[in-house]
Coordinates of C-alpha atoms in Angstrom, one line a residue:
M761 CA 95.2 -46.9 69.6
D762 CA 92.8 -44.3 70.1
L763 CA 92.0 -44.3 73.7
T764 CA 89.1 -42.0 72.9
R765 CA 86.8 -44.5 72.2
L766 CA 88.0 -47.7 73.8
G767 CA 85.5 -50.8 72.4
R768 CA 84.7 -52.5 75.7
V769 CA 84.0 -56.1 76.3
L770 CA 82.1 -58.4 79.0
S771 CA 83.6 -61.9 78.5
I772 CA 81.4 -65.0 81.0
A773 CA 83.2 -67.6 80.4
G774 CA 85.2 -70.0 82.5
S775 CA 88.6 -70.0 83.9
D776 CA 91.4 -72.4 82.7
S777 CA 94.4 -72.7 84.9
G778 CA 96.6 -73.4 82.2
G779 CA 96.0 -70.0 80.1
G780 CA 95.8 -71.3 76.5
A781 CA 91.9 -70.6 77.0
G782 CA 88.6 -69.4 78.8
I783 CA 89.0 -66.2 80.3
Q784 CA 92.3 -66.0 80.3
A785 CA 92.6 -66.4 76.6
D786 CA 89.7 -63.9 75.8
I787 CA 91.3 -61.1 77.9
K788 CA 94.5 -61.9 76.5
T789 CA 92.9 -61.5 72.6
L790 CA 90.8 -58.7 73.7
T791 CA 94.2 -56.7 75.0
S792 CA 96.1 -56.9 71.8
L793 CA 93.0 -55.7 70.0
H794 CA 93.0 -53.0 72.0
V795 CA 89.6 -53.5 73.9
Y796 CA 89.3 -53.3 77.5
A797 CA 87.9 -56.8 79.2
T798 CA 85.9 -57.4 81.8
T799 CA 84.9 -60.8 83.5
A800 CA 82.4 -62.7 84.9
I801 CA 83.5 -66.1 85.6
T802 CA 80.9 -69.2 85.5
S803 CA 83.8 -72.4 86.5
V804 CA 87.4 -72.9 87.5
T805 CA 88.9 -75.6 85.9
S806 CA 92.2 -77.6 86.7
Q807 CA 93.7 -77.7 83.3
N808 CA 96.5 -78.0 81.7
T809 CA 97.8 -78.7 78.3
L810 CA 97.4 -82.4 79.2
G811 CA 93.6 -82.6 79.5
V812 CA 91.0 -80.8 81.9
N813 CA 91.3 -82.8 85.2
G814 CA 88.4 -81.1 87.1
I815 CA 86.2 -78.2 86.9
H816 CA 84.5 -76.2 89.8
D817 CA 81.6 -74.2 89.0
I818 CA 81.0 -70.8 90.7
P819 CA 77.6 -70.2 92.1
A820 CA 74.9 -69.6 89.8
S821 CA 73.5 -66.7 92.1
F822 CA 77.7 -65.4 92.7
V823 CA 77.5 -65.7 88.2
E824 CA 74.7 -63.3 88.0
Q825 CA 76.4 -60.8 90.4
Q826 CA 79.6 -60.4 88.4
I827 CA 77.3 -59.7 85.7
K828 CA 75.4 -56.9 87.6
T829 CA 78.5 -55.5 89.1
V830 CA 79.7 -55.0 85.8
M831 CA 76.9 -53.4 84.2
S832 CA 76.3 -51.1 86.9
D833 CA 79.3 -49.5 86.3
I834 CA 81.2 -50.0 83.2
G835 CA 78.7 -51.0 80.5
T836 CA 79.5 -53.2 77.4
D837 CA 79.3 -52.4 73.8
S838 CA 79.5 -56.3 73.1
I839 CA 79.5 -60.1 75.1
K840 CA 81.0 -62.8 74.6
I841 CA 79.9 -66.2 76.3
G842 CA 81.8 -69.0 76.7
M843 CA 81.6 -71.8 78.7
L844 CA 78.6 -72.6 81.0
S845 CA 78.3 -75.7 82.3
S846 CA 75.3 -76.0 84.3
A847 CA 72.0 -75.5 83.2
E848 CA 71.6 -73.8 86.5
I849 CA 74.3 -70.8 85.4
I850 CA 72.5 -70.9 81.9
H851 CA 69.5 -70.1 83.2
A852 CA 71.0 -67.5 85.5
V853 CA 73.4 -66.1 82.7
A854 CA 70.1 -65.6 80.3
N855 CA 67.8 -64.0 82.8
T856 CA 70.4 -61.5 84.1
L857 CA 71.4 -60.6 80.1
K858 CA 67.2 -60.3 79.2
Q859 CA 67.8 -56.6 81.8
Y860 CA 70.0 -55.2 79.5
Y861 CA 69.9 -54.2 75.9
V862 CA 73.2 -55.6 74.8
D863 CA 72.8 -56.3 70.4
H864 CA 76.4 -57.9 70.3
I865 CA 76.5 -61.0 71.9
V866 CA 79.0 -63.6 70.1
V867 CA 78.5 -67.9 71.5
D868 CA 81.0 -69.9 71.8
P869 CA 78.9 -73.0 72.6
V870 CA 81.9 -74.5 74.3
M871 CA 80.7 -78.0 74.9
V872 CA 84.0 -80.0 74.1
S873 CA 88.0 -78.7 74.4
T874 CA 90.3 -79.1 71.7
S875 CA 92.0 -81.0 73.3
G876 CA 88.9 -83.7 73.2
S877 CA 87.7 -83.2 77.2
A878 CA 84.0 -82.5 77.9
L879 CA 83.4 -79.1 79.0
L880 CA 79.4 -79.2 79.3
A881 CA 77.2 -81.5 80.8
P882 CA 74.8 -83.2 79.3
E883 CA 71.6 -82.0 81.4
A884 CA 72.8 -78.5 79.9
K885 CA 72.5 -78.9 76.5
Q886 CA 68.8 -78.0 76.5
A887 CA 69.0 -74.7 78.3
L888 CA 71.8 -73.6 76.0
I889 CA 69.8 -74.3 73.2
Q890 CA 66.5 -72.7 74.5
E891 CA 67.7 -70.0 76.2
L892 CA 70.9 -68.7 75.2
L893 CA 70.9 -69.6 71.3
P894 CA 67.7 -67.1 71.0
M895 CA 70.1 -63.9 72.4
S896 CA 72.8 -65.1 70.3
F897 CA 74.3 -62.1 68.0
I898 CA 76.4 -64.7 66.4
L899 CA 77.1 -68.6 67.1
T900 CA 80.3 -70.1 67.1
P901 CA 80.2 -73.8 67.1
N902 CA 83.0 -76.3 65.9
V903 CA 81.8 -78.9 63.8
P904 CA 81.5 -81.3 66.5
E905 CA 79.5 -79.2 68.3
A906 CA 77.2 -77.9 65.0
E907 CA 76.3 -82.1 65.5
T908 CA 75.8 -81.8 68.6
I909 CA 73.5 -79.6 68.9
L910 CA 71.5 -80.6 65.9
D911 CA 71.2 -84.6 67.6
M912 CA 73.7 -86.2 64.9
E913 CA 75.7 -88.9 65.0
T914 CA 79.6 -88.0 65.5
G915 CA 81.1 -87.6 62.3
S916 CA 77.8 -86.4 60.1
I917 CA 79.1 -83.5 58.9
Q918 CA 82.2 -84.5 56.6
T919 CA 81.4 -81.4 53.5
V920 CA 81.3 -78.2 53.1
E921 CA 77.7 -78.0 52.3
D922 CA 77.4 -80.2 54.9
M923 CA 78.2 -77.5 57.0
V924 CA 75.9 -75.3 54.8
K925 CA 72.8 -77.3 55.9
A926 CA 73.9 -77.5 59.0
A927 CA 74.5 -73.9 59.6
K928 CA 70.7 -73.1 58.3
Q929 CA 69.3 -75.8 60.8
I930 CA 71.2 -74.2 63.6
A931 CA 70.2 -70.9 63.2
E932 CA 66.3 -72.3 62.8
L933 CA 67.1 -71.7 66.5
G934 CA 67.5 -68.3 67.1
P935 CA 71.2 -67.0 66.3
R936 CA 71.3 -64.2 63.7
Y937 CA 74.5 -65.5 62.3
V938 CA 76.1 -69.1 62.4
L939 CA 80.1 -69.3 61.8
L940 CA 80.3 -72.4 62.0
K941 CA 83.8 -72.9 61.9
G942 CA 85.9 -76.0 60.0
G943 CA 89.7 -76.6 62.1
H944 CA 88.1 -80.1 62.4
L945 CA 87.5 -80.5 59.2
P946 CA 89.9 -79.4 56.6
I947 CA 89.6 -79.9 53.1
T948 CA 92.1 -81.0 50.8
T949 CA 92.1 -79.8 46.6
N950 CA 95.2 -80.7 44.5
E951 CA 96.8 -81.5 47.4
V952 CA 96.3 -78.5 49.9
S953 CA 94.4 -78.5 53.1
Q954 CA 92.2 -75.4 54.0
V955 CA 90.4 -75.0 56.3
I956 CA 86.5 -73.5 55.2
D957 CA 84.4 -71.4 58.0
V958 CA 81.1 -71.1 56.4
F959 CA 79.4 -67.4 57.5
Y960 CA 75.3 -67.8 57.4
S961 CA 73.4 -65.5 58.1
S962 CA 69.4 -66.1 59.1
E963 CA 68.7 -62.4 58.7
S964 CA 69.5 -62.9 54.6
G965 CA 69.4 -66.5 53.7
H966 CA 73.2 -66.1 52.3
Y967 CA 76.3 -67.4 53.5
K968 CA 80.0 -66.9 52.7
E969 CA 82.9 -69.2 53.5
F970 CA 86.2 -68.1 54.8
V971 CA 89.0 -70.2 53.2
N972 CA 92.7 -70.3 54.7
E973 CA 95.5 -72.5 55.0
F974 CA 95.1 -75.9 57.4
V975 CA 98.1 -75.6 59.5
E976 CA 99.4 -78.5 61.0
T977 CA 100.4 -78.2 64.6
T978 CA 100.2 -79.5 68.3
D979 CA 99.4 -75.9 69.6
S980 CA 95.9 -74.9 68.7
H981 CA 94.3 -74.8 72.5
G982 CA 92.2 -71.8 73.0
T983 CA 90.8 -71.6 68.9
G984 CA 87.3 -71.0 69.7
C985 CA 87.6 -69.3 73.3
T986 CA 90.4 -66.9 70.6
L987 CA 87.8 -66.3 67.7
S988 CA 84.1 -65.4 69.7
S989 CA 86.3 -62.8 71.6
A990 CA 88.0 -61.3 68.8
I991 CA 84.8 -61.2 67.3
A992 CA 83.2 -59.5 70.2
G993 CA 86.3 -57.1 70.2
E994 CA 85.8 -56.5 66.5
L995 CA 82.0 -55.7 66.9
A996 CA 83.0 -53.4 70.3
K997 CA 85.7 -51.1 68.4
G998 CA 82.2 -50.9 65.9
V999 CA 83.8 -53.2 63.0
G1000 CA 80.6 -54.0 60.6
V1001 CA 79.6 -58.0 61.3
D1002 CA 81.3 -59.6 58.1
L1003 CA 84.1 -57.7 58.8
A1004 CA 84.5 -58.0 62.5
V1005 CA 84.1 -61.8 61.4
K1006 CA 87.2 -61.8 58.4
N1007 CA 89.1 -59.6 60.9
A1008 CA 88.4 -62.3 63.8
I1009 CA 89.2 -65.5 61.7
N1010 CA 92.6 -64.0 60.3
Y1011 CA 94.0 -62.7 63.7
V1012 CA 92.9 -66.3 64.8
Q1013 CA 95.2 -68.0 61.6
M1014 CA 98.1 -65.8 62.5
A1015 CA 98.2 -67.0 66.2
I1016 CA 98.4 -70.1 65.6
K1017 CA 101.3 -70.0 62.5
Q1018 CA 103.7 -67.7 64.3
P1019 CA 103.3 -69.7 67.8
F1020 CA 105.3 -69.5 70.9
I1021 CA 108.3 -71.2 72.1
K1022 CA 106.8 -75.1 72.8
I1023 CA 104.4 -74.4 76.0
G1024 CA 104.3 -77.5 78.4
R1025 CA 103.9 -81.2 76.6
G1026 CA 100.6 -81.5 75.6
N1027 CA 98.2 -79.0 72.9
G1028 CA 99.9 -75.8 73.9
P1029 CA 98.6 -72.6 73.2
I1030 CA 98.1 -70.3 70.3
N1031 CA 100.3 -67.0 70.3
H1032 CA 98.0 -64.4 71.4
F1033 CA 100.7 -62.2 70.9
H1034 CA 101.1 -62.3 67.2
N1035 CA 99.7 -59.1 66.4
M1036 CA 101.6 -56.9 70.1
K1037 CA 105.0 -55.0 68.4
W1038 CA 107.1 -55.0 72.1
S1039 CA 109.6 -51.8 72.3
P1040 CA 113.3 -52.4 72.8
Y1041 CA 113.3 -50.0 75.8
E1042 CA 109.5 -51.6 76.9
N1043 CA 108.3 -49.7 80.3
Q1044 CA 111.5 -47.1 80.3
S1045 CA 111.6 -43.9 78.8
L1046 CA 114.6 -43.8 76.2
I1047 CA 117.7 -41.9 77.4
S1048 CA 117.7 -44.2 81.0
A1049 CA 117.2 -47.4 78.5
I1050 CA 120.2 -45.8 76.6
K1051 CA 122.1 -45.3 79.9
D1052 CA 121.3 -49.2 80.8
R1053 CA 122.6 -49.9 77.6
L1054 CA 126.1 -48.4 78.4
P1055 CA 129.5 -50.3 79.6
D1056 CA 129.0 -50.4 82.9
N1057 CA 130.5 -46.8 84.5
L1058 CA 131.1 -44.8 81.1
W1059 CA 128.0 -42.8 81.5
S1060 CA 129.0 -42.3 85.8
D1061 CA 133.3 -41.3 84.0
F1062 CA 132.0 -38.8 82.3
I1063 CA 129.3 -37.2 85.2
H1064 CA 132.0 -37.5 87.6
H1065 CA 135.2 -37.3 86.2
P1066 CA 138.0 -35.5 88.0
F1067 CA 137.8 -32.2 85.3
V1068 CA 134.1 -32.0 87.0
Q1069 CA 134.9 -32.4 90.7
R1070 CA 137.4 -30.6 90.7
I1071 CA 135.5 -27.4 88.7
G1072 CA 132.8 -28.9 92.1
D1073 CA 135.4 -28.2 95.0
G1074 CA 137.5 -25.2 92.9
T1075 CA 140.9 -27.0 92.5
L1076 CA 141.2 -27.5 88.8
P1077 CA 144.5 -25.3 87.4
T1078 CA 143.1 -21.9 86.1
E1079 CA 145.4 -23.0 82.9
C1080 CA 143.1 -25.8 82.0
F1081 CA 139.8 -24.1 83.0
I1082 CA 140.6 -20.8 80.0
H1083 CA 142.0 -24.3 77.6
Y1084 CA 138.7 -25.4 78.0
L1085 CA 136.8 -22.7 77.5
K1086 CA 138.8 -21.3 74.8
Q1087 CA 137.9 -25.0 73.5
D1088 CA 134.4 -25.0 74.3
Y1089 CA 133.7 -21.9 72.4
L1090 CA 135.2 -23.4 69.4
Y1091 CA 132.9 -26.4 70.3
L1092 CA 129.3 -24.2 70.6
Q1093 CA 130.7 -23.1 67.2
Q1094 CA 130.2 -26.8 65.9
Y1095 CA 127.4 -27.4 68.0
A1096 CA 125.1 -24.1 66.9
R1097 CA 126.0 -25.7 63.0
A1098 CA 124.7 -28.8 64.2
A1099 CA 121.1 -27.2 66.3
S1100 CA 121.2 -25.3 61.8
L1101 CA 121.4 -28.9 61.1
A1102 CA 118.7 -30.2 63.2
A1103 CA 116.4 -27.2 62.0
Y1104 CA 117.2 -27.5 58.4
K1105 CA 116.1 -31.8 58.6
S1106 CA 112.9 -30.3 61.0
S1107 CA 109.6 -31.2 59.1
T1108 CA 106.9 -28.5 60.8
L1109 CA 107.6 -25.3 62.0
E1110 CA 107.6 -25.5 65.1
E1111 CA 110.7 -28.1 65.5
I1112 CA 112.8 -26.0 63.5
G1113 CA 111.9 -22.7 65.8
A1114 CA 112.7 -25.0 68.4
N1115 CA 115.9 -25.9 66.9
A1116 CA 116.3 -22.0 65.7
S1117 CA 116.0 -21.5 69.8
I1118 CA 119.0 -23.6 70.6
V1119 CA 121.2 -22.0 68.5
V1120 CA 120.4 -18.7 70.1
H1121 CA 121.1 -20.1 73.9
I1122 CA 124.1 -21.3 72.3
A1123 CA 124.5 -17.9 71.1
K1124 CA 123.9 -16.5 74.5
E1125 CA 126.2 -19.7 76.2
S1126 CA 129.3 -18.9 74.2
Q1127 CA 129.6 -15.2 75.4
L1128 CA 129.6 -16.4 78.7
H1129 CA 132.8 -17.9 77.6
I1130 CA 134.3 -15.0 76.7
E1131 CA 133.5 -13.4 79.5
Y1132 CA 135.0 -16.1 81.6
C1133 CA 137.8 -15.6 79.7
A1134 CA 137.8 -11.7 79.7
Q1135 CA 138.5 -12.2 83.5
W1136 CA 141.1 -14.4 83.6
G1137 CA 142.8 -11.1 80.6
I1138 CA 142.1 -14.1 77.8
T1139 CA 140.7 -11.9 74.9
K1140 CA 137.5 -12.7 72.5
E1141 CA 140.8 -12.4 69.6
E1142 CA 142.7 -15.0 71.6
V1143 CA 140.2 -16.9 72.1
L1144 CA 139.1 -17.2 68.2
N1145 CA 142.3 -17.6 67.3
T1146 CA 142.5 -20.6 69.5
T1147 CA 144.1 -23.6 67.1
E1148 CA 141.2 -26.8 68.1
S1149 CA 142.2 -29.4 69.4
V1150 CA 142.4 -32.2 67.4
F1151 CA 139.8 -34.1 70.9
N1152 CA 137.5 -31.0 69.8
S1153 CA 137.4 -31.8 66.0
A1154 CA 136.8 -35.3 66.7
Y1155 CA 134.0 -35.1 68.7
T1156 CA 132.1 -32.1 66.5
R1157 CA 133.0 -33.5 63.4
F1158 CA 131.3 -36.7 64.9
V1159 CA 127.9 -35.1 65.9
L1160 CA 127.8 -33.2 62.3
D1161 CA 128.6 -36.4 60.3
K1162 CA 125.7 -37.9 61.8
G1163 CA 123.5 -34.9 60.9
A1164 CA 124.8 -35.2 57.4
T1165 CA 124.8 -39.4 56.8
G1166 CA 122.2 -40.4 59.2
D1167 CA 118.1 -38.7 59.6
L1168 CA 117.2 -36.3 63.1
L1169 CA 117.2 -39.0 65.9
D1170 CA 120.4 -39.6 64.6
L1171 CA 121.3 -36.0 64.8
K1172 CA 119.8 -35.1 68.5
V1173 CA 121.2 -39.0 69.7
A1174 CA 124.9 -37.1 69.1
M1175 CA 124.0 -34.3 70.3
S1176 CA 122.6 -35.0 73.4
P1177 CA 125.6 -36.2 76.0
C1178 CA 126.1 -32.4 75.8
L1179 CA 123.1 -31.5 76.6
L1180 CA 122.0 -33.4 79.3
G1181 CA 124.8 -34.3 81.1
Y1182 CA 126.1 -30.5 81.6
G1183 CA 122.3 -30.7 82.8
E1184 CA 123.4 -33.7 85.0
I1185 CA 126.8 -32.0 86.2
G1186 CA 125.0 -28.7 86.9
L1187 CA 122.6 -30.0 89.6
H1188 CA 125.0 -32.4 90.5
L1189 CA 127.3 -30.0 91.5
F1190 CA 124.8 -27.1 92.5
N1191 CA 123.1 -29.3 95.0
D1192 CA 126.0 -31.3 96.2
P1193 CA 126.6 -30.0 99.7
A1194 CA 130.9 -31.0 99.3
T1195 CA 130.6 -28.4 96.0
K1196 CA 132.8 -25.7 97.2
R1197 CA 130.3 -21.8 96.6
E1198 CA 132.6 -19.0 98.2
G1199 CA 135.7 -17.9 96.9
N1200 CA 135.1 -21.0 94.0
P1201 CA 135.9 -19.2 91.0
Y1202 CA 133.9 -21.9 88.5
W1203 CA 130.7 -21.3 90.3
K1204 CA 129.1 -19.8 88.0
W1205 CA 130.0 -21.8 85.8
I1206 CA 128.0 -24.5 87.8
C1207 CA 125.2 -21.6 88.3
Q1208 CA 124.7 -21.4 84.6
Y1209 CA 123.5 -25.6 83.8
A1210 CA 121.7 -25.8 87.4
A1211 CA 119.6 -23.0 85.6
D1212 CA 116.3 -23.0 84.9
D1213 CA 116.6 -22.2 81.2
Y1214 CA 119.1 -24.9 81.1
Q1215 CA 117.2 -27.3 82.6
E1216 CA 114.4 -26.4 81.0
A1217 CA 116.4 -27.0 77.4
V1218 CA 117.1 -30.6 78.6
R1219 CA 113.2 -31.4 79.5
T1220 CA 112.7 -30.2 75.9
G1221 CA 115.4 -32.1 74.2
I1222 CA 114.6 -35.9 75.7
D1223 CA 111.0 -34.8 75.1
E1224 CA 112.0 -34.2 71.7
L1225 CA 114.1 -37.4 72.0
E1226 CA 111.5 -39.4 72.6
K1227 CA 109.0 -38.3 70.2
L1228 CA 111.6 -38.9 67.7
A1229 CA 112.3 -42.8 68.7
S1230 CA 108.7 -43.3 68.9
H1231 CA 109.0 -42.7 65.5
S1232 CA 112.3 -43.7 63.4
I1233 CA 112.6 -47.1 66.8
S1234 CA 109.3 -48.1 67.1
T1235 CA 109.9 -52.0 67.8
S1236 CA 113.0 -51.8 66.1
E1237 CA 116.2 -53.5 68.1
T1238 CA 119.0 -53.3 65.3
R1239 CA 117.6 -49.1 65.4
F1240 CA 117.6 -49.0 68.8
D1241 CA 120.8 -50.9 69.1
E1242 CA 122.0 -47.8 66.5
V1243 CA 121.2 -44.6 68.8
V1244 CA 122.2 -46.9 72.0
R1245 CA 126.2 -46.6 69.4
T1246 CA 126.1 -43.7 69.0
F1247 CA 125.0 -42.1 72.3
E1248 CA 127.5 -44.1 73.2
Q1249 CA 130.4 -42.7 71.3
A1250 CA 129.5 -39.3 71.9
T1251 CA 129.8 -39.9 75.8
R1252 CA 133.1 -41.5 75.3
L1253 CA 134.1 -38.2 73.0
E1254 CA 133.1 -36.1 76.0
I1255 CA 135.0 -38.0 78.2
M1256 CA 137.9 -37.1 75.9
F1257 CA 136.9 -33.8 76.0
W1258 CA 137.3 -33.0 79.7
E1259 CA 140.9 -35.3 79.5
M1260 CA 142.0 -32.3 77.1
G1261 CA 140.7 -29.5 79.3
L1262 CA 142.4 -31.3 82.4
N1263 CA 145.7 -32.3 80.5
C1264 CA 145.2 -28.8 78.1
N1265 CA 146.5 -30.6 75.3

């Protein structure tokens, strides 16, 4: 989605309390097409999927005020006009729009809803024909509306040839283009039912047919509103007229083919969201979403483990900390290998450099481990000769295996509980009033992970994970579940690492 150039559409139409048509359908359609929708509401209807049982017209002067208010500030790239149920409102809309230069005006001559309810007062018909049709860039009548505009008997249009003839006659009333929709007139050829929409250009005198499968459905409410707003949306994005119409027809076709679970007991709405892909962790950061999926208290068990608590109050036995430091030094060697593997899997020099800097940071951290050990009379040689714990081996080989068999996201997620957890632990202990500072032999260790450079590394790691996830997870619930499982297992292994230190095994 390009936010540097956001198309704008002003929809001038009625409100549908059932949400399937009118302004509501327009906003849903335009939003799903990445277009900014503004509105001027002309009428408020009381309706549901069973039909319309009331219409309350907005005063024409207030309709005019809405249009002027939007245009004076936000402006628009195209306009969609839908339900205008009175001659007075039609006059107001037409006269107001004459004050602005908007070339792309798409008019859906709403006269009869998909459910068969009358939406346009008879006395408003001539006003619509005389005032709105001449300023229409594209007019989008269905077959019953075309018959009404041309004063034809119901059922006069029976064939594609009839549709072409009707489209030409309507074009003579002013619209530059007429898209005569064939949804009410499915054509059966070789036992296959099809919908044929006729798109006629008054400028060239030529027409084209858009042919699609006829979908038998009880959920088609709002198709006309959706189509016209989709055309306006495509035009607002700068798409050429032929392609705009084609794209809009395809959008509606897919919205019919991929319906919602049944909404209402009557003619339900089409699915305006069919083209929208939902993230499995909508409205959350990746890490927040992963933690929410973890078993209850698992992350807390890691962050507030007794080993951590006893570091905070300074009561952890020295031999436990020394054992932990020796194993952690060995762990960091493997963690550095994992970071090097991440550099190998990276695709840009910037990413390679970032992972190389992690290796450098680990080298500095491991030197602190040696210094800690030296304070208690443990030499570097003794650290290096330490036998690797089975808990250490299990954890580090899990991380490296994820890196070897998976992609960069798999590797980074396997490494992340260590990075994120130590950062969270460091800040918690550093800021906790209950943490012993004076005389705590582990205070320097706490400060190391609360330090600005480590916290910056945490922020960088989180940003990298978010970017990787946007590419590697996208809309896949399955892929997200895989990532959660990797994070969960790595967290369990971190807990076992604390257990190893606490039990000196």
